[in-house]
C-alpha cells in the first residue's frame, strides 16, 4: 500500500510517498538526460573549445542536480526521511546549468568578434535569476522562488533546443528538426507537469516518463546533427 505523506517540498508541495520502481525510473531519467546533455556539450566542444568548457560545466551542474534529486527520492522511499536540500538542490543546479549550456550553444553557432569573455553574460543571468529566487525564498517564502528557477530553467532549455532546430533546419535535416520540435513540446509539457502543488503517484510517473522520453528524443537528434556537422566541418 502506498502511504500518503504530507511534507514541505518546494514550498508547500505535497505528494505521495514514492515507490522503488518510481525511484529506479528517476535514476534512468538522470542517466538519459545526462547522456543527452553530454552529446550537446561534446558537439559544442568539438566546434569551439572555450564554449565547450562552459557547456561541460553546465552538463556537470545538470547531472548533479538530477542525481541529488533522485538520491533524495530514494532516501524518502526507503527510510521515509525527507531531506529538503536534495530536492531543492535540483532546480538550484539545473537553472544555472542550462543557462550555461544555452549561452555556450548560442556562442558556438554565432561566433563573432567580441572582447567580452564568454562566461560574462551567463554569469550575470545566473546571478540575477538565482539572486531573485534567493531573495524571494528568504523574504517571502512560499513557492515563488521555485517558479523563478523553473521559468529560468525552461527558458534556457527551450533556447538550447531552438538553436539546435535552427542548425538542423540550415542543414535540411527534416527528421532531426521533427525530433527537436517534439522535444520542445515535451519541455513545455514538463513545465506544466511541474507546477501543481499536489502530486499523486500517477502524476509523478507522468512527469518522470515525459522527462525520460524528452532526453531520449534529444539524445538521438543531437547525435544525428553531430554526425552531419562533424562530417562537413572536420576532415576525417
CSV table of C-alpha atoms in Angstrom, one decimal:
chain,number,residue,atom,x,y,z
A,1,UNK,CA,0.0,0.0,0.0
A,2,UNK,CA,1.2,3.5,-0.8
A,3,UNK,CA,1.3,5.7,2.2
A,4,UNK,CA,0.3,9.3,1.7
A,5,UNK,CA,2.7,11.7,3.5
A,6,UNK,CA,2.4,15.5,3.6
A,7,UNK,CA,5.8,17.2,3.6
A,8,UNK,CA,7.2,20.5,2.5
A,9,UNK,CA,8.7,20.3,-0.9
A,10,UNK,CA,9.4,23.4,-3.0
A,11,UNK,CA,7.4,25.5,-0.5
A,12,UNK,CA,4.0,23.9,0.1
A,13,UNK,CA,4.0,20.9,-2.3
A,14,UNK,CA,2.6,17.6,-1.0
A,15,UNK,CA,3.0,14.3,-2.8
A,16,UNK,CA,2.5,10.6,-2.4
A,17,UNK,CA,5.4,8.5,-1.0
A,18,UNK,CA,7.5,7.4,-4.0
A,19,UNK,CA,7.8,3.7,-4.7
A,20,UNK,CA,11.0,1.9,-5.5
A,21,UNK,CA,10.0,1.5,-9.2
A,22,UNK,CA,9.4,5.2,-9.4
A,23,UNK,CA,12.9,5.8,-7.9
A,24,UNK,CA,14.5,3.4,-10.4
A,25,UNK,CA,12.8,5.2,-13.3
A,26,UNK,CA,14.1,8.5,-11.9
A,27,UNK,CA,17.7,7.3,-12.0
A,28,UNK,CA,17.1,6.2,-15.5
A,29,UNK,CA,15.9,9.7,-16.4
A,30,UNK,CA,19.0,11.1,-14.8
A,31,UNK,CA,21.2,8.8,-16.9
A,32,UNK,CA,19.4,9.6,-20.2
A,33,UNK,CA,19.3,13.4,-19.5
A,34,UNK,CA,23.0,13.3,-18.7
A,35,UNK,CA,23.7,11.4,-22.0
A,36,UNK,CA,21.7,13.9,-24.0
A,37,UNK,CA,23.4,16.9,-22.4
A,38,UNK,CA,26.8,15.2,-22.8
A,39,UNK,CA,26.2,14.9,-26.5
A,40,UNK,CA,25.3,18.6,-26.8
A,41,UNK,CA,28.4,19.5,-24.7
A,42,UNK,CA,30.6,17.3,-26.8
A,43,UNK,CA,29.3,18.8,-30.1
A,44,UNK,CA,30.0,22.3,-28.7
A,45,UNK,CA,33.5,21.3,-27.5
A,46,UNK,CA,34.4,19.9,-31.0
A,47,UNK,CA,33.4,23.2,-32.6
A,48,UNK,CA,34.6,25.7,-30.0
A,49,UNK,CA,36.9,24.7,-27.1
A,50,UNK,CA,36.1,27.7,-25.0
A,51,UNK,CA,32.4,27.3,-25.3
A,52,UNK,CA,33.0,23.6,-24.7
A,53,UNK,CA,34.3,24.3,-21.2
A,54,UNK,CA,31.2,26.4,-20.5
A,55,UNK,CA,28.9,23.6,-21.8
A,56,UNK,CA,30.8,21.0,-19.8
A,57,UNK,CA,30.3,22.9,-16.6
A,58,UNK,CA,26.6,23.2,-17.5
A,59,UNK,CA,26.5,19.4,-18.1
A,60,UNK,CA,28.1,18.8,-14.6
A,61,UNK,CA,25.6,21.0,-12.8
A,62,UNK,CA,22.5,19.5,-14.5
A,63,UNK,CA,23.7,15.9,-13.8
A,64,UNK,CA,24.5,16.7,-10.2
A,65,UNK,CA,21.1,18.4,-9.8
A,66,UNK,CA,19.2,15.4,-11.2
A,67,UNK,CA,21.4,12.9,-9.2
A,68,UNK,CA,20.8,14.7,-5.8
A,69,UNK,CA,17.0,14.8,-6.5
A,70,UNK,CA,17.0,11.0,-7.3
A,71,UNK,CA,19.0,10.3,-4.1
A,72,UNK,CA,16.6,12.3,-2.1
A,73,UNK,CA,13.7,10.4,-3.6
A,74,UNK,CA,15.4,7.1,-2.9
A,75,UNK,CA,16.0,8.2,0.7
A,76,UNK,CA,12.3,9.1,1.1
A,77,UNK,CA,11.2,5.8,-0.4
A,78,UNK,CA,13.4,3.6,1.7
A,79,UNK,CA,13.5,5.4,5.1
A,80,UNK,CA,10.6,7.8,4.9
A,81,UNK,CA,13.1,10.6,5.7
A,82,UNK,CA,12.5,13.7,3.6
A,83,UNK,CA,15.7,15.8,3.1
A,84,UNK,CA,14.6,19.2,1.6
A,85,UNK,CA,18.1,20.1,0.5
A,86,UNK,CA,18.2,17.2,-2.0
A,87,UNK,CA,15.1,18.3,-3.8
A,88,UNK,CA,15.8,22.0,-3.6
A,89,UNK,CA,19.3,21.5,-5.0
A,90,UNK,CA,17.8,20.1,-8.2
A,91,UNK,CA,16.5,23.4,-9.5
A,92,UNK,CA,19.2,25.4,-7.9
A,93,UNK,CA,21.7,23.5,-10.0
A,94,UNK,CA,19.5,22.9,-13.1
A,95,UNK,CA,18.8,26.6,-13.7
A,96,UNK,CA,22.5,27.8,-13.9
A,97,UNK,CA,23.4,24.6,-15.7
A,98,UNK,CA,21.0,25.1,-18.6
A,99,UNK,CA,21.8,28.8,-18.7
A,100,UNK,CA,25.5,27.9,-19.3
A,101,UNK,CA,24.6,25.4,-21.9
A,102,UNK,CA,22.2,27.7,-23.7
A,103,UNK,CA,24.8,30.5,-23.9
A,104,UNK,CA,27.6,28.1,-25.0
A,105,UNK,CA,25.3,26.8,-27.8
A,106,UNK,CA,24.5,30.3,-28.9
A,107,UNK,CA,28.1,31.5,-29.0
A,108,UNK,CA,29.2,28.3,-30.8
A,109,UNK,CA,26.9,28.9,-33.7
A,110,UNK,CA,27.0,32.7,-33.6
A,111,UNK,CA,30.7,33.3,-33.1
A,112,UNK,CA,31.9,36.7,-33.9
A,113,UNK,CA,34.5,39.3,-32.8
A,114,UNK,CA,33.9,40.2,-29.2
A,115,UNK,CA,36.1,41.5,-26.4
A,116,UNK,CA,33.8,40.1,-23.7
A,117,UNK,CA,34.8,36.7,-22.2
A,118,UNK,CA,32.3,34.0,-23.0
A,119,UNK,CA,31.3,33.5,-19.4
A,120,UNK,CA,30.3,37.1,-18.5
A,121,UNK,CA,26.7,37.0,-19.9
A,122,UNK,CA,25.6,33.7,-18.4
A,123,UNK,CA,27.1,34.6,-15.0
A,124,UNK,CA,25.2,37.8,-15.0
A,125,UNK,CA,21.9,36.0,-15.9
A,126,UNK,CA,22.6,33.4,-13.2
A,127,UNK,CA,23.3,36.0,-10.5
A,128,UNK,CA,20.2,37.9,-11.4
A,129,UNK,CA,17.9,34.9,-11.7
A,130,UNK,CA,19.2,32.9,-8.7
A,131,UNK,CA,19.6,36.0,-6.7
A,132,UNK,CA,15.9,36.9,-7.2
A,133,UNK,CA,14.9,33.4,-6.2
A,134,UNK,CA,17.1,33.5,-3.1
A,135,UNK,CA,15.6,36.9,-2.0
A,136,UNK,CA,12.1,35.6,-2.6
A,137,UNK,CA,12.7,32.4,-0.6
A,138,UNK,CA,14.3,34.2,2.3
A,139,UNK,CA,11.9,37.2,2.5
A,140,UNK,CA,8.5,35.9,1.3
A,141,UNK,CA,8.7,32.1,1.5
A,142,UNK,CA,6.1,30.1,-0.5
A,143,UNK,CA,6.8,28.8,-4.0
A,144,UNK,CA,7.8,32.0,-5.8
A,145,UNK,CA,11.5,31.1,-5.7
A,146,UNK,CA,10.6,27.7,-7.3
A,147,UNK,CA,8.7,29.4,-10.1
A,148,UNK,CA,11.6,31.8,-10.8
A,149,UNK,CA,14.1,29.0,-11.1
A,150,UNK,CA,11.6,26.8,-13.0
A,151,UNK,CA,11.0,29.6,-15.5
A,152,UNK,CA,14.7,30.2,-15.9
A,153,UNK,CA,15.3,26.5,-16.5
A,154,UNK,CA,12.5,26.1,-19.0
A,155,UNK,CA,13.6,29.2,-21.0
A,156,UNK,CA,17.2,28.0,-21.1
A,157,UNK,CA,16.2,24.5,-22.2
A,158,UNK,CA,13.9,25.9,-24.9
A,159,UNK,CA,16.7,28.2,-26.1
A,160,UNK,CA,19.1,25.3,-26.5
A,161,UNK,CA,16.5,23.2,-28.4
A,162,UNK,CA,15.5,26.2,-30.6
A,163,UNK,CA,19.1,26.8,-31.5
A,164,UNK,CA,19.6,23.1,-32.4
A,165,UNK,CA,16.4,23.3,-34.5
A,166,UNK,CA,17.9,26.2,-36.4
A,167,UNK,CA,21.1,24.3,-37.1
A,168,UNK,CA,19.2,21.2,-38.2
A,169,UNK,CA,17.0,23.4,-40.5
A,170,UNK,CA,20.0,25.0,-42.1
A,171,UNK,CA,21.3,21.6,-42.9
A,172,UNK,CA,18.0,20.5,-44.3
A,173,UNK,CA,17.7,17.6,-41.8
A,174,UNK,CA,13.9,17.4,-41.7
A,175,UNK,CA,13.8,14.3,-39.5
A,176,UNK,CA,16.1,15.9,-36.9
A,177,UNK,CA,14.1,19.1,-37.0
A,178,UNK,CA,10.9,17.0,-36.3
A,179,UNK,CA,12.6,15.3,-33.3
A,180,UNK,CA,13.7,18.6,-31.9
A,181,UNK,CA,10.3,20.2,-32.3
A,182,UNK,CA,8.8,17.2,-30.5
A,183,UNK,CA,11.4,17.8,-27.7
A,184,UNK,CA,10.4,21.4,-27.5
A,185,UNK,CA,6.8,20.5,-27.0
A,186,UNK,CA,7.8,18.0,-24.3
A,187,UNK,CA,9.8,20.7,-22.5
A,188,UNK,CA,6.6,22.9,-22.3
A,189,UNK,CA,4.7,19.8,-21.1
A,190,UNK,CA,7.3,19.2,-18.5
A,191,UNK,CA,6.9,22.8,-17.2
A,192,UNK,CA,3.1,22.2,-16.9
A,193,UNK,CA,3.6,18.9,-15.0
A,194,UNK,CA,6.0,20.6,-12.5
A,195,UNK,CA,3.6,23.3,-11.5
A,196,UNK,CA,0.8,21.6,-9.4
A,197,UNK,CA,1.3,21.9,-5.6
A,198,UNK,CA,-0.1,18.3,-5.1
A,199,UNK,CA,1.2,15.4,-7.0
A,200,UNK,CA,-0.3,11.9,-6.9
A,201,UNK,CA,1.8,8.8,-7.8
A,202,UNK,CA,0.3,8.8,-11.3
A,203,UNK,CA,1.3,12.4,-11.8
A,204,UNK,CA,4.8,11.7,-10.7
A,205,UNK,CA,5.0,8.8,-13.2
A,206,UNK,CA,3.7,11.1,-16.0
A,207,UNK,CA,6.3,13.8,-15.1
A,208,UNK,CA,9.2,11.3,-15.0
A,209,UNK,CA,8.3,9.4,-18.1
A,210,UNK,CA,7.9,12.6,-20.1
A,211,UNK,CA,11.3,13.7,-18.8
A,212,UNK,CA,12.8,10.3,-19.8
A,213,UNK,CA,11.3,10.4,-23.3
A,214,UNK,CA,12.3,14.0,-23.7
A,215,UNK,CA,16.0,13.2,-23.3
A,216,UNK,CA,15.8,10.1,-25.4
A,217,UNK,CA,14.5,12.2,-28.3
A,218,UNK,CA,17.1,15.0,-27.7
A,219,UNK,CA,19.9,12.5,-27.4
A,220,UNK,CA,19.1,10.8,-30.7
A,221,UNK,CA,18.5,14.1,-32.5
A,222,UNK,CA,21.7,15.7,-31.3
A,223,UNK,CA,23.7,12.6,-32.3
A,224,UNK,CA,22.2,12.8,-35.8
A,225,UNK,CA,23.0,16.5,-36.0
A,226,UNK,CA,26.5,16.0,-34.7
A,227,UNK,CA,27.2,13.4,-37.4
A,228,UNK,CA,26.2,15.8,-40.1
A,229,UNK,CA,28.1,18.8,-38.7
A,230,UNK,CA,31.3,16.9,-37.9
A,231,UNK,CA,31.3,15.2,-41.3
A,232,UNK,CA,31.2,18.6,-43.1
A,233,UNK,CA,33.4,20.7,-40.8
A,234,UNK,CA,36.1,18.3,-39.6
A,235,UNK,CA,38.2,16.3,-42.1
A,236,UNK,CA,38.3,12.6,-41.4
